[in-house]
Amino acid sequence: MTENPNDPKNNPASEGDNPQQPVTPPNPEAPAEPQAAPAPDAAQGGWPAPPAGNPQQGPYDQAPYAQAPGASPYSQVPQPQKASGITITAMVLGIVAICLSLIPLVHYAAFPVGAAAVIVAIIALVKKRHRKGFALTGLITGVLSLIIAVVWSILVATAFTMFGEVAGETGNYTFEATSEEAAEVVLMTSLDDMATGMQTLSGGETLSENVEANTTFGSVIITNADGSTGEVACRILDEAGSVVSEQSASGSGAEAVCSVAGFME
């Protein structure tokens, strides 16, 4: 067989003329080059470019609320209602009335003041005056003052009744008074007659009298006369002869007081 001289396999020189380039393996430690992000395209769903006419307006900017011409921006703010004079009067009367009703004996003045507070408060509520709370305060305090005043009146009346019953009781006693020098003696048998049995004693004299005296206010009072400094003494005995009260004192102006009930000692 005849060999073809043009066949590269039969031409060794051709292999030297076209040597193959060695392939360089990739370096795993070399960082990969960042790829530029594609620019958003409006046709592909990207953000649209802002309009050129208003570059500072954001996507949430809104037009200001429309306002009627000539309208004030504060016209819709509710103004506080002023309290009327009648509601204030009712509240003041009620507060004064309840203060008066808390003081015994002074509580009698709470009756007219509390009644006035109730009447004025009712008028204010019927006429629907402003600040109804003031009128309600006057009504409540006025009613409470009347209730408290009634309670105090009952208690005072009961106390005076009991006191009168006790003051009306009497008993038989022996009143005695002695002095070393001149002295003045007062024998008091009842509250109505405090000067009963006023006498003057000379030095060394003893006074003794059987009297019917009030069981609460019956008493003996002996006082040294001007210039006397000796001892003065008093004593009260009951019907059985038992000592109920006994006192003594000495010196200028000395005074001894003996009481059937013992509260003046």
CSV table of C-alpha atoms in Angstrom, one decimal:
chain,number,residue,atom,x,y,z
A,1,MET,CA,0.0,0.0,0.0
A,2,THR,CA,1.2,3.4,-0.9
A,3,GLU,CA,1.4,5.9,2.1
A,4,ASN,CA,0.0,9.3,1.7
A,5,PRO,CA,2.6,11.9,2.5
A,6,ASN,CA,-0.1,14.5,3.3
A,7,ASP,CA,-1.5,12.4,6.2
A,8,PRO,CA,-0.5,14.0,9.5
A,9,LYS,CA,0.1,10.6,11.0
A,10,ASN,CA,2.8,10.0,8.5
A,11,ASN,CA,4.4,13.4,8.9
A,12,PRO,CA,6.2,13.6,12.3
A,13,ALA,CA,7.2,17.2,11.7
A,14,SER,CA,3.6,18.3,11.8
A,15,GLU,CA,3.3,17.4,15.5
A,16,GLY,CA,6.2,19.6,16.4
A,17,ASP,CA,4.9,22.5,14.4
A,18,ASN,CA,1.6,22.6,16.3
A,19,PRO,CA,2.3,21.7,19.9
A,20,GLN,CA,-0.8,21.5,22.3
A,21,GLN,CA,-1.1,24.2,25.0
A,22,PRO,CA,-1.2,22.8,28.6
A,23,VAL,CA,-4.5,23.3,30.4
A,24,THR,CA,-4.2,25.3,33.6
A,25,PRO,CA,-6.3,23.9,36.5
A,26,PRO,CA,-8.5,26.3,38.4
A,27,ASN,CA,-7.2,27.7,41.7
A,28,PRO,CA,-9.7,26.9,44.5
A,29,GLU,CA,-8.3,29.6,46.8
A,30,ALA,CA,-8.8,32.5,44.4
A,31,PRO,CA,-12.0,34.5,45.2
A,32,ALA,CA,-14.6,34.6,42.6
A,33,GLU,CA,-15.2,37.9,40.9
A,34,PRO,CA,-18.5,39.5,42.0
A,35,GLN,CA,-21.0,39.8,39.4
A,36,ALA,CA,-22.7,43.1,39.0
A,37,ALA,CA,-26.4,43.0,39.9
A,38,PRO,CA,-28.6,43.7,37.0
A,39,ALA,CA,-30.3,47.0,37.0
A,40,PRO,CA,-34.0,46.8,37.8
A,41,ASP,CA,-36.2,47.1,34.8
A,42,ALA,CA,-39.6,48.5,35.0
A,43,ALA,CA,-40.8,46.0,32.5
A,44,GLN,CA,-39.6,43.2,34.6
A,45,GLY,CA,-41.2,44.3,38.0
A,46,GLY,CA,-38.5,46.7,39.3
A,47,TRP,CA,-39.1,49.9,41.2
A,48,PRO,CA,-40.2,52.7,38.9
A,49,ALA,CA,-38.2,55.9,38.8
A,50,PRO,CA,-39.7,58.8,40.8
A,51,PRO,CA,-41.4,61.5,38.7
A,52,ALA,CA,-39.2,64.3,37.7
A,53,GLY,CA,-41.8,67.0,38.7
A,54,ASN,CA,-41.6,66.4,42.5
A,55,PRO,CA,-38.4,64.6,43.4
A,56,GLN,CA,-38.8,65.0,47.3
A,57,GLN,CA,-42.3,63.5,47.5
A,58,GLY,CA,-42.4,60.0,49.0
A,59,PRO,CA,-44.7,57.2,48.2
A,60,TYR,CA,-46.8,58.0,51.4
A,61,ASP,CA,-47.1,61.7,50.9
A,62,GLN,CA,-50.7,62.9,50.8
A,63,ALA,CA,-52.3,66.1,50.1
A,64,PRO,CA,-53.4,68.2,53.1
A,65,TYR,CA,-57.0,68.0,54.3
A,66,ALA,CA,-59.2,70.5,52.7
A,67,GLN,CA,-60.6,73.2,54.9
A,68,ALA,CA,-63.6,75.2,54.4
A,69,PRO,CA,-62.8,78.9,53.6
A,70,GLY,CA,-63.1,81.1,56.6
A,71,ALA,CA,-63.3,78.2,59.1
A,72,SER,CA,-61.0,78.4,62.2
A,73,PRO,CA,-58.8,75.4,62.9
A,74,TYR,CA,-60.0,75.4,66.5
A,75,SER,CA,-63.7,75.9,65.8
A,76,GLN,CA,-64.5,72.2,66.6
A,77,VAL,CA,-62.8,72.2,70.1
A,78,PRO,CA,-65.6,72.1,72.8
A,79,GLN,CA,-65.4,75.0,75.2
A,80,PRO,CA,-65.8,74.3,79.0
A,81,GLN,CA,-69.2,75.3,80.4
A,82,LYS,CA,-69.1,77.8,83.2
A,83,ALA,CA,-70.9,77.0,86.4
A,84,SER,CA,-74.0,79.1,87.0
A,85,GLY,CA,-74.3,81.1,90.2
A,86,ILE,CA,-77.3,79.1,91.5
A,87,THR,CA,-75.3,75.8,91.4
A,88,ILE,CA,-72.4,77.3,93.2
A,89,THR,CA,-74.7,78.8,95.8
A,90,ALA,CA,-76.3,75.3,96.4
A,91,MET,CA,-72.9,73.7,96.9
A,92,VAL,CA,-71.6,76.4,99.3
A,93,LEU,CA,-74.8,76.3,101.4
A,94,GLY,CA,-74.6,72.5,101.6
A,95,ILE,CA,-71.0,72.5,102.8
A,96,VAL,CA,-71.6,75.2,105.4
A,97,ALA,CA,-74.7,73.3,106.6
A,98,ILE,CA,-72.9,70.0,107.1
A,99,CYS,CA,-70.0,71.8,109.0
A,100,LEU,CA,-72.5,73.4,111.4
A,101,SER,CA,-74.4,70.1,111.9
A,102,LEU,CA,-71.3,68.4,113.3
A,103,ILE,CA,-71.0,70.8,116.3
A,104,PRO,CA,-73.4,70.1,119.2
A,105,LEU,CA,-75.7,73.0,120.2
A,106,VAL,CA,-74.4,74.8,117.1
A,107,HIS,CA,-76.1,72.2,115.0
A,108,TYR,CA,-79.4,74.1,115.4
A,109,ALA,CA,-78.2,76.6,112.8
A,110,ALA,CA,-77.8,73.8,110.3
A,111,PHE,CA,-81.6,73.4,109.9
A,112,PRO,CA,-82.2,76.7,108.0
A,113,VAL,CA,-78.9,76.5,106.1
A,114,GLY,CA,-79.4,72.9,105.1
A,115,ALA,CA,-83.0,73.5,104.1
A,116,ALA,CA,-81.9,76.4,101.9
A,117,ALA,CA,-79.2,74.3,100.3
A,118,VAL,CA,-81.7,71.6,99.4
A,119,ILE,CA,-84.2,74.1,97.9
A,120,VAL,CA,-81.6,75.9,95.8
A,121,ALA,CA,-80.1,72.6,94.6
A,122,ILE,CA,-83.6,71.4,93.5
A,123,ILE,CA,-84.2,74.6,91.6
A,124,ALA,CA,-80.9,74.3,89.8
A,125,LEU,CA,-81.5,70.7,88.8
A,126,VAL,CA,-85.0,71.5,87.5
A,127,LYS,CA,-83.8,74.4,85.4
A,128,LYS,CA,-80.9,72.2,84.2
A,129,ARG,CA,-78.2,74.7,84.9
A,130,HIS,CA,-74.6,74.1,83.9
A,131,ARG,CA,-72.3,72.1,86.2
A,132,LYS,CA,-75.0,69.8,87.6
A,133,GLY,CA,-72.5,68.2,89.9
A,134,PHE,CA,-72.3,71.4,92.0
A,135,ALA,CA,-76.1,71.2,92.5
A,136,LEU,CA,-76.0,67.5,93.4
A,137,THR,CA,-73.2,68.2,95.9
A,138,GLY,CA,-75.4,70.9,97.5
A,139,LEU,CA,-78.4,68.6,97.6
A,140,ILE,CA,-76.5,65.7,99.2
A,141,THR,CA,-74.7,67.8,101.8
A,142,GLY,CA,-77.9,69.7,102.6
A,143,VAL,CA,-79.8,66.5,103.3
A,144,LEU,CA,-77.0,65.0,105.3
A,145,SER,CA,-76.7,68.1,107.4
A,146,LEU,CA,-80.4,67.9,108.3
A,147,ILE,CA,-80.1,64.3,109.2
A,148,ILE,CA,-77.1,64.9,111.5
A,149,ALA,CA,-78.8,67.9,113.1
A,150,VAL,CA,-81.9,65.9,113.9
A,151,VAL,CA,-79.8,63.2,115.5
A,152,TRP,CA,-77.9,65.8,117.6
A,153,SER,CA,-81.2,67.3,118.7
A,154,ILE,CA,-82.5,64.0,119.9
A,155,LEU,CA,-79.4,63.3,121.8
A,156,VAL,CA,-79.3,66.8,123.4
A,157,ALA,CA,-83.0,66.5,124.4
A,158,THR,CA,-82.4,63.1,125.9
A,159,ALA,CA,-79.4,64.4,127.9
A,160,PHE,CA,-81.3,67.4,129.2
A,161,THR,CA,-84.2,65.2,130.2
A,162,MET,CA,-81.9,62.8,132.2
A,163,PHE,CA,-80.1,65.7,133.7
A,164,GLY,CA,-83.4,67.3,134.8
A,165,GLU,CA,-84.5,64.1,136.4
A,166,VAL,CA,-81.2,63.8,138.3
A,167,ALA,CA,-81.3,67.4,139.3
A,168,GLY,CA,-84.7,67.0,140.7
A,169,GLU,CA,-83.7,64.4,143.3
A,170,THR,CA,-83.1,65.5,146.8
A,171,GLY,CA,-81.9,64.0,150.1
A,172,ASN,CA,-81.5,64.8,153.8
A,173,TYR,CA,-77.9,65.7,154.7
A,174,THR,CA,-76.0,67.4,157.5
A,175,PHE,CA,-73.7,70.3,156.4
A,176,GLU,CA,-70.8,71.2,158.7
A,177,ALA,CA,-68.2,74.0,158.5
A,178,THR,CA,-65.4,75.0,160.9
A,179,SER,CA,-62.7,77.6,160.9
A,180,GLU,CA,-59.8,78.7,163.2
A,181,GLU,CA,-60.2,82.4,162.2
A,182,ALA,CA,-62.9,84.5,160.6
A,183,ALA,CA,-64.4,82.8,157.5
A,184,GLU,CA,-67.4,82.9,155.2
A,185,VAL,CA,-69.7,79.9,154.6
A,186,VAL,CA,-72.1,79.2,151.8
A,187,LEU,CA,-74.6,76.3,152.0
A,188,MET,CA,-75.9,75.5,148.6
A,189,THR,CA,-78.9,73.2,148.5
A,190,SER,CA,-80.1,73.5,144.9
A,191,LEU,CA,-78.9,75.0,141.6
A,192,ASP,CA,-81.6,77.7,141.6
A,193,ASP,CA,-80.5,79.1,145.0
A,194,MET,CA,-76.7,79.1,145.1
A,195,ALA,CA,-76.6,81.7,147.9
A,196,THR,CA,-78.7,79.8,150.4
A,197,GLY,CA,-77.4,79.9,153.9
A,198,MET,CA,-74.5,82.4,153.5
A,199,GLN,CA,-73.0,83.0,156.9
A,200,THR,CA,-69.9,84.4,158.6
A,201,LEU,CA,-68.0,82.4,161.2
A,202,SER,CA,-65.7,83.8,163.8
A,203,GLY,CA,-62.5,82.0,164.8
A,204,GLY,CA,-63.0,78.6,166.4
A,205,GLU,CA,-66.7,78.4,165.6
A,206,THR,CA,-68.5,75.3,164.0
A,207,LEU,CA,-71.6,75.4,161.8
A,208,SER,CA,-73.8,72.4,161.6
A,209,GLU,CA,-77.2,72.3,159.8
A,210,ASN,CA,-79.6,69.6,158.7
A,211,VAL,CA,-80.8,70.4,155.2
A,212,GLU,CA,-82.7,68.9,152.3
A,213,ALA,CA,-80.3,69.3,149.4
A,214,ASN,CA,-80.2,68.3,145.8
A,215,THR,CA,-78.3,65.1,145.3
A,216,THR,CA,-76.2,66.6,142.5
A,217,PHE,CA,-75.6,70.3,143.4
A,218,GLY,CA,-75.8,70.2,147.2
A,219,SER,CA,-72.5,71.5,148.7
A,220,VAL,CA,-70.8,73.5,151.4
A,221,ILE,CA,-68.1,76.1,150.6
A,222,ILE,CA,-66.1,77.8,153.4
A,223,THR,CA,-63.5,80.5,152.6
A,224,ASN,CA,-61.0,82.4,154.9
A,225,ALA,CA,-62.0,86.1,155.4
A,226,ASP,CA,-59.6,88.9,154.5
A,227,GLY,CA,-56.5,88.7,156.7
A,228,SER,CA,-57.3,85.1,158.0
A,229,THR,CA,-54.7,82.4,157.4
A,230,GLY,CA,-56.0,79.6,159.7
A,231,GLU,CA,-57.4,76.3,158.7
A,232,VAL,CA,-61.0,76.0,157.3
A,233,ALA,CA,-62.8,72.7,156.9
A,234,CYS,CA,-66.2,71.3,155.7
A,235,ARG,CA,-68.0,68.0,156.0
A,236,ILE,CA,-71.3,66.5,154.7
A,237,LEU,CA,-73.0,63.6,156.4
A,238,ASP,CA,-76.0,61.6,155.0
A,239,GLU,CA,-79.1,60.4,157.0
A,240,ALA,CA,-77.2,57.4,158.4
A,241,GLY,CA,-74.4,59.6,159.7
A,242,SER,CA,-71.8,58.4,157.1
A,243,VAL,CA,-69.4,61.0,155.8
A,244,VAL,CA,-70.2,61.8,152.1
A,245,SER,CA,-67.5,64.5,151.6
A,246,GLU,CA,-64.8,66.1,153.7
A,247,GLN,CA,-62.2,68.7,152.8
A,248,SER,CA,-59.9,71.2,154.6
A,249,ALA,CA,-57.4,74.0,153.6
A,250,SER,CA,-55.3,76.7,155.2
A,251,GLY,CA,-53.6,80.0,154.3
A,252,SER,CA,-54.6,83.4,153.1
A,253,GLY,CA,-57.7,83.0,150.9
A,254,ALA,CA,-57.9,79.3,151.6
A,255,GLU,CA,-61.2,77.6,150.5
A,256,ALA,CA,-62.6,74.2,151.3
A,257,VAL,CA,-65.4,72.7,149.1
A,258,CYS,CA,-67.6,69.7,150.0
A,259,SER,CA,-70.2,68.3,147.6
A,260,VAL,CA,-72.9,65.7,147.9
A,261,ALA,CA,-72.1,64.3,144.4
A,262,GLY,CA,-68.3,64.8,144.9
A,263,PHE,CA,-67.7,66.5,141.5
A,264,MET,CA,-66.8,69.9,143.1
A,265,GLU,CA,-64.0,68.5,145.2
